[in-house]
Tab-separated table of C-alpha atoms in Angstrom:
chain	number	residue	atom	x	y	z
A	1326	MET	CA	0.075	0.208	0.179
A	1327	THR	CA	1.247	3.358	-0.687
A	1328	ILE	CA	2.365	5.803	1.848
A	1329	LYS	CA	-0.083	8.919	2.349
A	1330	ILE	CA	1.036	12.005	3.962
A	1331	TYR	CA	-1.351	14.312	4.486
A	1332	GLY	CA	-0.161	18.159	4.344
A	1333	SER	CA	0.407	20.832	1.829
A	1334	LEU	CA	3.891	21.913	0.353
A	1335	VAL	CA	3.621	25.090	2.588
A	1336	SER	CA	3.726	22.841	5.959
A	1337	ARG	CA	5.960	20.991	7.946
A	1338	ALA	CA	5.050	17.852	5.426
A	1339	THR	CA	7.817	19.029	3.251
A	1340	ARG	CA	10.527	17.476	6.009
A	1341	ASN	CA	8.595	14.124	5.337
A	1342	LEU	CA	8.457	14.568	1.494
A	1343	TRP	CA	12.123	15.294	1.453
A	1344	MET	CA	12.764	12.269	3.097
A	1345	LEU	CA	10.494	10.141	1.340
A	1346	GLU	CA	12.273	11.822	-1.795
A	1347	GLU	CA	15.877	10.422	-0.512
A	1348	LEU	CA	14.785	7.042	0.267
A	1349	GLY	CA	12.795	6.794	-3.273
A	1350	VAL	CA	9.665	5.516	-1.765
A	1351	ASP	CA	6.303	6.108	-3.137
A	1352	TYR	CA	3.927	7.851	-1.627
A	1353	GLU	CA	0.802	10.089	-2.149
A	1354	ARG	CA	0.294	13.817	-0.800
A	1355	ILE	CA	-3.234	14.747	0.640
A	1356	ASP	CA	-2.908	18.664	0.685
A	1357	LEU	CA	-5.214	19.912	3.560
A	1358	ASP	CA	-5.970	23.611	3.307
A	1359	TRP	CA	-6.074	24.967	6.449
A	1360	ILE	CA	-7.441	28.380	5.604
A	1361	LYS	CA	-10.782	26.542	4.470
A	1362	GLN	CA	-10.253	24.050	7.937
A	1363	GLU	CA	-9.567	21.065	6.101
A	1364	ASN	CA	-7.486	20.138	9.030
A	1365	ARG	CA	-10.515	20.060	11.224
A	1366	SER	CA	-12.904	17.833	9.344
A	1367	PRO	CA	-14.210	15.113	11.273
A	1368	ASP	CA	-12.503	12.671	9.048
A	1369	TYR	CA	-9.030	13.958	9.736
A	1370	LEU	CA	-9.547	14.429	13.304
A	1371	LYS	CA	-10.122	10.720	13.561
A	1372	ILE	CA	-6.572	10.223	12.627
A	1373	ASN	CA	-4.771	13.190	14.076
A	1374	PRO	CA	-6.902	14.724	17.031
A	1375	ALA	CA	-5.183	17.763	17.228
A	1376	GLY	CA	-5.637	18.577	13.645
A	1377	GLN	CA	-1.917	19.344	12.860
A	1378	VAL	CA	-0.243	18.579	9.802
A	1379	PRO	CA	1.785	16.145	8.983
A	1380	THR	CA	0.362	12.714	9.524
A	1381	LEU	CA	1.566	9.435	7.950
A	1382	ILE	CA	-0.486	6.611	7.053
A	1383	ASP	CA	1.727	3.715	5.968
A	1384	GLY	CA	-0.789	0.248	6.294
A	1385	ASP	CA	-1.784	0.094	10.051
A	1386	VAL	CA	0.731	2.885	11.245
A	1387	THR	CA	-0.509	6.164	11.872
A	1388	LEU	CA	1.657	8.774	12.565
A	1389	SER	CA	1.915	12.435	13.495
A	1390	GLU	CA	4.726	14.858	14.308
A	1391	SER	CA	7.212	15.506	11.309
A	1392	LEU	CA	10.612	14.575	12.719
A	1393	GLY	CA	9.065	11.486	14.473
A	1394	ILE	CA	7.717	10.327	11.228
A	1395	ASN	CA	11.040	10.825	9.706
A	1396	LEU	CA	12.902	8.661	12.419
A	1397	TYR	CA	9.976	5.838	11.279
A	1398	LEU	CA	10.662	6.414	7.573
A	1399	ALA	CA	14.567	6.237	7.986
A	1400	GLN	CA	14.147	3.176	10.296
A	1401	LYS	CA	12.119	1.042	7.956
A	1402	PHE	CA	13.462	2.325	4.597
A	1403	GLY	CA	16.711	3.784	5.010
A	1404	GLY	CA	18.903	1.102	7.387
A	1405	GLY	CA	22.615	1.503	6.938
A	1406	VAL	CA	22.218	4.744	4.928
A	1407	LEU	CA	19.856	7.458	6.787
A	1408	TRP	CA	19.465	5.169	10.038
A	1409	PRO	CA	22.851	4.130	10.816
A	1410	ASP	CA	23.644	0.506	11.978
A	1411	ASP	CA	25.171	0.761	15.508
A	1412	ASP	CA	23.617	1.930	18.620
A	1413	ALA	CA	25.529	4.746	18.972
A	1414	GLY	CA	24.405	6.411	15.915
A	1415	GLN	CA	21.172	5.433	16.343
A	1416	ALA	CA	21.177	7.245	19.728
A	1417	ARG	CA	22.697	10.251	18.549
A	1418	CYS	CA	19.839	10.520	15.502
A	1419	ILE	CA	17.352	10.275	17.843
A	1420	GLN	CA	19.113	12.869	20.283
A	1421	TRP	CA	19.560	15.434	17.520
A	1422	SER	CA	16.119	14.930	16.249
A	1423	VAL	CA	14.510	15.616	19.868
A	1424	TRP	CA	17.241	18.723	20.184
A	1425	ALA	CA	15.685	19.916	16.527
A	1426	ALA	CA	12.360	19.893	18.279
A	1427	GLY	CA	12.577	20.964	21.788
A	1428	GLU	CA	15.747	23.566	21.267
A	1429	LEU	CA	15.835	24.598	17.877
A	1430	GLU	CA	12.638	25.165	16.530
A	1431	PRO	CA	11.248	27.030	19.467
A	1432	ALA	CA	13.773	29.451	19.126
A	1433	VAL	CA	13.567	29.607	15.302
A	1434	TYR	CA	10.058	29.096	14.352
A	1435	PRO	CA	8.608	32.348	15.874
A	1436	ARG	CA	11.428	34.118	13.878
A	1437	VAL	CA	9.842	33.162	10.747
A	1438	TYR	CA	6.362	34.313	11.823
A	1439	GLU	CA	7.746	37.763	12.436
A	1440	PHE	CA	9.935	38.248	8.885
A	1441	VAL	CA	7.630	36.403	6.553
A	1442	PHE	CA	4.145	37.089	7.842
A	1443	LYS	CA	4.650	40.548	9.297
A	1444	LYS	CA	5.482	43.890	7.468
A	1445	ALA	CA	8.716	45.557	8.863
A	1446	LYS	CA	7.014	48.061	10.737
A	1447	ASP	CA	5.040	45.343	12.517
A	1448	ARG	CA	8.127	43.317	13.750
A	1449	ASP	CA	8.418	42.742	17.551
A	1450	ASP	CA	12.044	43.806	17.777
A	1451	ALA	CA	12.496	42.564	21.552
A	1452	LEU	CA	11.153	39.277	20.558
A	1453	ILE	CA	13.902	38.718	17.573
A	1454	VAL	CA	16.504	40.035	19.652
A	1455	LYS	CA	15.315	37.224	22.459
A	1456	LEU	CA	15.117	34.722	19.865
A	1457	ALA	CA	18.600	35.560	18.580
A	1458	GLU	CA	20.058	35.532	22.011
A	1459	ARG	CA	18.554	32.102	22.163
A	1460	THR	CA	19.887	30.405	19.093
A	1461	LEU	CA	23.271	31.609	19.475
A	1462	PRO	CA	24.131	28.693	21.801
A	1463	LEU	CA	22.504	26.234	19.618
A	1464	LEU	CA	24.753	27.157	16.563
A	1465	ASP	CA	27.715	27.072	18.616
A	1466	LEU	CA	26.859	23.520	19.739
A	1467	MET	CA	26.311	22.718	16.082
A	1468	GLU	CA	29.487	24.054	15.078
A	1469	GLY	CA	31.278	22.099	17.994
A	1470	ALA	CA	29.700	18.874	16.420
A	1471	LEU	CA	30.597	19.622	13.048
A	1472	SER	CA	33.912	20.571	13.707
A	1473	ALA	CA	34.236	17.160	14.570
A	1474	SER	CA	32.883	15.255	12.014
A	1475	ALA	CA	31.359	16.288	8.664
A	1476	TYR	CA	27.697	15.510	9.445
A	1477	LEU	CA	26.066	15.423	12.760
A	1478	VAL	CA	26.494	11.531	13.166
A	1479	GLY	CA	29.860	10.994	11.958
A	1480	ASP	CA	31.014	11.205	8.446
A	1481	ALA	CA	27.636	9.879	6.315
A	1482	PHE	CA	24.055	12.020	6.175
A	1483	SER	CA	21.541	10.550	8.229
A	1484	VAL	CA	18.262	11.499	9.585
A	1485	ALA	CA	20.042	13.266	12.211
A	1486	ASP	CA	21.176	16.033	9.394
A	1487	LEU	CA	17.834	15.838	7.704
A	1488	ASN	CA	16.027	16.876	10.876
A	1489	VAL	CA	18.043	19.325	12.137
A	1490	ALA	CA	18.364	21.203	8.595
A	1491	GLY	CA	14.586	20.671	8.187
A	1492	VAL	CA	14.321	23.071	10.966
A	1493	MET	CA	17.097	25.156	10.441
A	1494	GLU	CA	15.610	26.547	7.093
A	1495	TYR	CA	13.726	28.768	9.119
A	1496	LEU	CA	16.772	30.766	9.662
A	1497	ASP	CA	17.432	30.635	6.169
A	1498	ARG	CA	14.055	31.984	5.268
A	1499	SER	CA	14.165	34.903	7.705
A	1500	ASP	CA	17.797	35.821	6.547
A	1501	PHE	CA	19.543	34.898	9.708
A	1502	ASP	CA	22.787	35.484	9.139
A	1503	ILE	CA	24.913	32.102	10.018
A	1504	ALA	CA	28.579	33.039	8.543
A	1505	GLN	CA	30.170	33.130	12.151
A	1506	TRP	CA	29.600	29.495	12.026
A	1507	PRO	CA	31.517	28.093	8.969
A	1508	LYS	CA	31.033	24.958	9.449
A	1509	THR	CA	27.431	25.120	9.660
A	1510	VAL	CA	27.218	27.142	6.597
A	1511	ALA	CA	28.920	24.235	4.639
A	1512	TRP	CA	27.326	21.486	6.437
A	1513	TYR	CA	23.724	23.240	5.812
A	1514	GLU	CA	24.447	24.371	1.994
A	1515	THR	CA	25.617	20.839	1.395
A	1516	THR	CA	22.637	19.132	3.210
A	1517	TYR	CA	19.617	21.588	2.645
A	1518	GLY	CA	21.263	21.555	-1.585
A	1519	ARG	CA	20.710	17.823	-1.670
A	1520	ALA	CA	18.489	16.951	-4.827
A	1521	ALA	CA	15.979	15.176	-2.901
A	1522	ASN	CA	15.304	18.450	-0.734
A	1523	GLN	CA	15.765	20.504	-4.036
A	1524	LYS	CA	13.084	18.733	-5.765
A	1525	VAL	CA	10.564	19.167	-2.847
A	1526	GLN	CA	11.484	22.962	-2.691
A	1527	GLY	CA	11.093	23.325	-6.590
A	1528	GLU	CA	7.542	22.486	-6.312
A	1529	ARG	CA	7.119	24.022	-3.274
A	1530	ALA	CA	7.984	27.911	-4.168
A	1531	PRO	CA	5.134	28.731	-6.497
A	1532	VAL	CA	2.693	26.967	-4.035
A	1533	ALA	CA	4.317	29.109	-1.173
A	1534	GLU	CA	4.082	32.215	-2.994
A	1535	ALA	CA	0.650	32.168	-3.699
A	1536	MET	CA	-0.080	30.953	-0.334
A	1537	LEU	CA	1.450	33.728	1.164
A	1538	LYS	CA	-0.742	36.034	-0.702
A	1539	ARG	CA	-3.918	34.308	0.306
A	1540	ILE	CA	-2.581	34.370	3.803
A	1541	VAL	CA	-2.340	38.296	3.657
A	1542	GLU	CA	-6.072	38.347	2.032
A	1543	HIS	CA	-6.968	36.217	4.366
A	1544	SER	CA	-5.873	37.948	7.352
A	1545	ARG	CA	-7.068	41.381	6.160
A	1546	SER	CA	-10.882	39.670	5.471
A	1547	GLU	CA	-10.418	38.638	9.305
A	1548	GLY	CA	-9.977	42.503	9.804
B	541	MET	CA	27.176	0.723	32.767
B	542	ILE	CA	25.106	3.327	32.043
B	543	THR	CA	26.041	6.576	33.945
B	544	LEU	CA	23.478	9.524	34.196
B	545	LEU	CA	24.739	12.628	34.798
B	546	GLY	CA	22.652	15.543	36.341
B	547	LYS	CA	20.596	15.811	39.887
B	548	ALA	CA	17.577	14.373	40.270
B	549	ALA	CA	15.478	17.855	40.534
B	550	SER	CA	16.702	18.503	36.966
B	551	ARG	CA	15.258	16.947	33.842
B	552	ALA	CA	17.731	13.917	35.062
B	553	GLY	CA	14.917	12.811	37.127
B	554	ARG	CA	12.951	11.851	33.915
B	555	CYS	CA	15.991	9.546	33.124
B	556	LEU	CA	16.211	8.641	36.640
B	557	TRP	CA	12.505	7.418	36.276
B	558	ALA	CA	13.126	5.475	32.818
B	559	LEU	CA	16.223	3.858	34.940
B	560	GLU	CA	14.280	2.653	38.027
B	561	GLU	CA	11.493	1.348	35.332
B	562	ALA	CA	14.265	-0.556	33.392
B	563	GLY	CA	15.265	-1.959	36.797
B	564	ILE	CA	19.162	-1.967	35.662
B	565	GLU	CA	22.070	-1.402	37.486
B	566	TYR	CA	23.467	2.467	36.807
B	567	GLU	CA	25.817	5.118	38.207
B	568	HIS	CA	24.231	8.233	39.153
B	569	LYS	CA	26.335	11.494	39.186
B	570	PRO	CA	23.959	14.483	40.406
B	571	VAL	CA	25.923	17.282	38.286
B	572	ASP	CA	24.547	20.706	39.704
B	573	TYR	CA	23.857	22.979	36.614
B	574	ALA	CA	23.265	25.732	39.342
B	575	LYS	CA	27.198	25.303	40.864
B	576	GLY	CA	28.301	25.647	37.153
B	577	GLU	CA	29.327	22.000	37.330
B	578	ALA	CA	28.166	21.444	33.652
B	579	LYS	CA	30.059	24.131	32.460
B	580	THR	CA	33.454	22.272	32.898
B	581	ASP	CA	35.499	20.976	30.334
B	582	SER	CA	35.374	17.420	31.592
B	583	PHE	CA	31.169	17.628	31.485
B	584	ARG	CA	31.890	19.339	28.150
B	585	ALA	CA	33.777	16.509	26.758
B	586	ILE	CA	30.749	14.247	27.510
B	587	ASN	CA	27.803	16.958	26.818
B	588	PRO	CA	28.767	19.916	24.585
B	589	ASN	CA	25.518	21.481	25.299
B	590	ALA	CA	26.750	22.018	28.875
B	591	LYS	CA	23.383	21.034	29.914
B	592	ILE	CA	22.010	17.941	32.178
B	593	PRO	CA	21.014	15.256	31.881
B	594	ALA	CA	23.632	13.490	29.943
B	595	LEU	CA	24.036	9.695	29.622
B	596	THR	CA	27.144	7.853	28.860
B	597	ASP	CA	27.162	3.732	28.135
B	598	GLY	CA	30.189	2.455	26.776
B	599	ASN	CA	30.882	4.500	23.942
B	600	VAL	CA	27.489	6.275	23.619
B	601	ALA	CA	27.423	9.780	25.080
B	602	MET	CA	24.187	11.469	24.726
B	603	PHE	CA	22.178	14.271	25.595
B	604	GLU	CA	18.161	15.645	25.501
B	605	SER	CA	16.448	13.881	28.452
B	606	LEU	CA	13.673	12.056	25.966
B	607	ALA	CA	16.051	10.852	23.815
B	608	ILE	CA	17.941	9.272	26.765
B	609	ASN	CA	14.879	7.872	27.458
B	610	LEU	CA	14.280	6.472	24.122
B	611	TYR	CA	17.735	5.143	24.373
B	612	ILE	CA	17.110	3.351	27.655
B	613	ALA	CA	14.068	1.730	26.399
B	614	GLN	CA	15.416	0.351	22.978
B	615	ASN	CA	18.291	-0.988	24.595
B	616	TYR	CA	17.276	-2.260	28.232
B	617	GLY	CA	13.473	-2.207	28.124
B	618	LYS	CA	12.467	-4.360	25.087
B	619	GLY	CA	9.040	-5.679	25.733
B	620	SER	CA	8.274	-3.537	28.565
B	621	LEU	CA	9.477	0.134	27.972
B	622	TRP	CA	9.643	-0.566	24.655
B	623	PRO	CA	7.114	-2.143	22.531
B	624	ASP	CA	8.100	-5.179	20.384
B	625	ASP	CA	6.342	-4.124	16.649
B	626	ALA	CA	7.375	-1.314	14.646
B	627	ALA	CA	3.863	0.471	14.880
B	628	GLY	CA	4.553	0.773	18.405
B	629	ASN	CA	8.081	1.846	18.367
B	630	SER	CA	7.113	4.560	15.836
B	631	ALA	CA	3.989	5.502	18.282
B	632	CYS	CA	6.880	5.995	21.183
B	633	GLN	CA	8.710	8.088	18.780
B	634	GLN	CA	5.898	10.437	18.238
B	635	TRP	CA	4.823	10.982	21.344
B	636	THR	CA	8.114	11.632	22.644
B	637	LEU	CA	8.477	14.273	19.800
B	638	PHE	CA	4.986	15.326	20.490
B	639	ALA	CA	6.119	15.973	24.759
B	640	ALA	CA	8.919	17.956	23.625
B	641	THR	CA	7.480	20.343	20.910
B	642	GLU	CA	3.665	20.459	22.154
B	643	LEU	CA	3.524	19.949	25.680
B	644	GLU	CA	6.946	21.116	27.044
B	645	PRO	CA	6.667	24.722	26.215
B	646	PRO	CA	3.525	25.685	28.030
B	647	SER	CA	4.389	23.161	30.713
B	648	ALA	CA	7.819	24.405	31.339
B	649	ALA	CA	6.518	28.228	31.328
B	650	ARG	CA	3.708	27.519	34.178
B	651	LEU	CA	6.621	25.126	36.366
B	652	VAL	CA	8.883	28.641	36.185
B	653	GLU	CA	6.276	30.841	37.825
B	654	PHE	CA	5.646	28.581	40.440
B	655	ILE	CA	9.104	26.811	41.216
B	656	PHE	CA	11.517	29.903	40.590
B	657	LYS	CA	9.172	32.975	41.568
B	658	THR	CA	7.287	33.744	44.867
B	659	GLU	CA	3.584	33.932	44.929
B	660	GLU	CA	3.602	37.949	44.351
B	661	ASN	CA	6.209	37.900	41.324
B	662	ARG	CA	3.943	35.558	39.574
B	663	SER	CA	2.379	36.607	36.017
B	664	GLN	CA	-0.636	35.908	35.826
B	665	GLU	CA	-0.448	36.529	31.792
B	666	ALA	CA	2.312	34.171	31.356
B	667	LEU	CA	0.167	31.612	33.393
B	668	ASP	CA	-3.047	32.340	31.464
B	669	ALA	CA	-1.159	31.833	28.036
B	670	ALA	CA	0.546	28.789	29.110
B	671	ALA	CA	-2.975	27.416	29.874
B	672	GLU	CA	-4.113	28.385	26.714
B	673	LYS	CA	-1.365	26.674	24.889
B	674	THR	CA	-2.033	23.459	27.147
B	675	LYS	CA	-5.339	22.881	26.197
B	676	ALA	CA	-4.582	21.933	22.275
B	677	PRO	CA	-2.318	19.143	23.362
B	678	LEU	CA	-4.512	17.855	26.387
B	679	ASP	CA	-7.215	17.719	23.972
B	680	ALA	CA	-4.959	14.976	21.686
B	681	LEU	CA	-4.149	13.074	24.836
B	682	GLU	CA	-7.710	13.118	26.116
B	683	ALA	CA	-8.955	11.682	22.485
B	684	THR	CA	-6.007	9.105	22.603
B	685	LEU	CA	-7.304	7.929	25.598
B	686	ARG	CA	-10.603	7.457	25.204
B	687	ASP	CA	-10.070	3.710	24.005
B	688	ARG	CA	-7.072	2.572	25.860
B	689	ASP	CA	-5.578	2.682	29.040
B	690	TYR	CA	-2.030	3.773	28.027
B	691	LEU	CA	-0.880	6.141	24.962
B	692	THR	CA	0.094	3.542	22.521
B	693	GLY	CA	-2.388	0.518	23.872
B	694	ASP	CA	-3.081	-1.343	26.997
B	695	TYR	CA	0.283	-0.941	28.607
B	696	PHE	CA	2.705	1.107	30.299
B	697	ASN	CA	5.914	1.952	28.207
B	698	VAL	CA	8.239	4.921	27.223
B	699	ALA	CA	5.711	6.952	25.263
B	700	ASP	CA	3.749	7.238	28.476
B	701	LEU	CA	6.820	8.086	30.680
B	702	ASN	CA	8.079	10.715	28.196
B	703	VAL	CA	4.413	12.527	28.035
B	704	ALA	CA	3.921	11.775	31.796
B	705	CYS	CA	7.207	13.630	33.050
B	706	VAL	CA	6.348	16.508	31.062
B	707	ALA	CA	3.077	16.679	31.907
B	708	GLU	CA	3.971	16.186	35.475
B	709	TYR	CA	4.861	20.047	35.661
B	710	LEU	CA	0.994	20.661	35.401
B	711	VAL	CA	0.071	18.077	38.231
B	712	ARG	CA	2.961	19.772	40.578
B	713	THR	CA	1.997	23.264	39.370
B	714	LYS	CA	-1.868	22.125	40.248
B	715	PHE	CA	-3.384	22.950	36.589
B	716	ALA	CA	-6.998	21.539	36.791
B	717	LEU	CA	-6.911	18.639	34.797
B	718	SER	CA	-10.943	18.082	35.456
B	719	SER	CA	-11.838	18.903	31.813
B	720	TRP	CA	-9.698	16.137	30.839
B	721	PRO	CA	-10.725	13.154	32.665
B	722	LYS	CA	-8.787	10.416	30.728
B	723	VAL	CA	-5.642	12.357	30.921
B	724	ASN	CA	-6.376	13.184	35.089
B	725	ASP	CA	-6.695	9.094	35.496
B	726	TRP	CA	-3.878	8.343	33.139
B	727	ILE	CA	-1.532	10.658	34.676
B	728	THR	CA	-2.630	9.618	37.874
B	729	ARG	CA	-1.608	5.869	37.310
B	730	CYS	CA	1.929	7.037	35.631
B	731	LEU	CA	2.892	8.934	38.902
B	732	ALA	CA	1.742	6.262	41.047
B	733	ARG	CA	4.164	3.686	39.699
B	734	PRO	CA	6.811	2.557	42.450
B	735	ALA	CA	9.951	3.645	39.876
B	736	PHE	CA	8.877	7.323	39.979
B	737	ALA	CA	8.197	6.994	43.768
B	738	VAL	CA	11.989	6.061	43.857
B	739	MET	CA	13.026	8.960	41.659
B	740	LEU	CA	11.327	11.248	44.299
B	741	ASP	CA	13.353	9.473	47.093
B	742	ILE	CA	16.279	9.972	45.072
B	743	LYS	CA	15.457	13.576	44.678
B	744	ALA	CA	14.647	14.309	48.338
B	745	THR	CA	17.324	12.726	49.566
B	746	GLU	CA	19.569	15.059	47.146
B	747	MET	CA	17.878	17.834	48.227
B	748	ALA	CA	18.383	17.507	52.136
B	749	ALA	CA	22.173	17.118	51.372
């Protein structure tokens, strides 16, 4: 049975689409339009009670949490490649995924909200400063890890890199300058630039542009 | 042998709970963050993040309390803390990330107000904001627990442990769970487990020292 991913190209589902492209696994993407509240329909709430995207369905497995879905996909289809064979490597893939969700995402996601959805004059400058302060030690940590090895878990690309880069893209999108962390810059360019992700990002770009226009119109209509 | 670094009153308490559930021998070093013990070179060699908890086990060295618990479950809790099937395993990972992303931010915000501030300095605004953000994850838990006793089925595993050790902040700060009766019943059962009581004993002993 084909894997189903619920979510649009302008949602955290892109992280999973990137993973599926890396793995070369067949899948079907089911777009849910949150402006039309399709993520709150009774049918969708049955598979994801919080009404969030993405959700993965693979046979009898139904999962939410984008980074958790990626761990599942790596474990099922990426053994020895995206999912290391050794206990220590596997432990660190999970560590970096939880770190990306618990430490990195809260520091960088609100920044996108300020930069992408708000006009320059409406930005909360105090929040932006606070977020930057929170982000610096996280980048120091990554720089340290990437000074010891080419990728976060040893010298090969793994689900750890994909999950962390999938969150770091928020810094990229909100023009956060990471030049003072050169190893991280090089790692991000190589990782985020992978063909599998570029395919997803290429499909996403025009959809994102159209979506942004709709969000602006929607927020105006909400007064 | 596993060594867990970090005093029980920190997020290391979550990992002590998992170790006690697994019932394995381990060494515990109550590294104290407030005393700067996590900022030393020797600690940074184990955890460059300079935070507690950290775990070492042979050639494994890792940080992030909830990830450490998954490691403990996978390696020392097969068939109990760690389910035998792929669907169960992935559900454990999903709930762990749910705990980290959805539940921890509002729960931790509440804990900060209650534990680190005196009553007159408590921010009602922060508490209200946290309460608002807590509703959606509690609704998701309530919906999940409607047809089962534990998050992934009919027995306690690392999914429950990782969500309960974060939801415990709500219990500790007397957040009213009456609108979520299934959650209330579930967290009561989780926190009544003997392994959790052992962790509380370790914490009390450390705090008295």
